[in-house]
Amino acid sequence: LSERWRDPTRRGASLDLPRTPPSWWSDDAVRSARANDGRAVFDRTCAPCHGGLGRGDGVAASGLRDVWGPPITPADLSAPHWKSGGEPVDWFRSVATGLDGTPMVGFASQLDRATLWSVVAYIDSLRQKPGEDEPGAAASAAKDSKTLSRPNVTPSGVVTAEEHTSELQSLLWISY
């Protein structure tokens, strides 16, 4: 519906999105292992905005603005329900394509499909499950058991908030 997409030079290549999660998704042990793989990618690419536990409190979060200029808050991925949809394929779509008008860029051109699914599995591990007392309880429990989660830190080799924000701004500038 945006006027920006009437110009064919602004349109990207189509992306084949999955209709169902991979077959391993229903196996809790495999999904947990894939989530552990996705954590490193999440820490590098998502945590600067979403925070180490996905609560939308990353070091770059306070400086984000939408395309119209107002400040925007990254999604709280520990919440039980997300605006982008409630199924793994919905989360895959958001990570792969990004969210137009926001600083959330798509990662389909930088990450292969298997890595995208690993990131989605990690994001799912952060989400509050029915019956949990508070958002992030799964992540906190995982932290206590030394699996999946860790506090919002910037280990060596992880992109800083300034570098990530600059990269996001560059990507947004190119796309508009």
XYZ file of C-alpha atoms in Angstrom, residues 6-7 9-10 23 67 91-92 98 125:
10
model
C 5.161 2.016 -6.989
C 8.662 2.610 -8.332
C 13.486 0.023 -8.877
C 12.670 -0.003 -5.153
C 10.524 -30.996 10.630
C 10.981 6.284 8.932
C 8.607 -15.068 13.192
C 10.739 -16.422 10.340
C 12.265 -7.092 8.388
C 13.035 -19.817 23.780
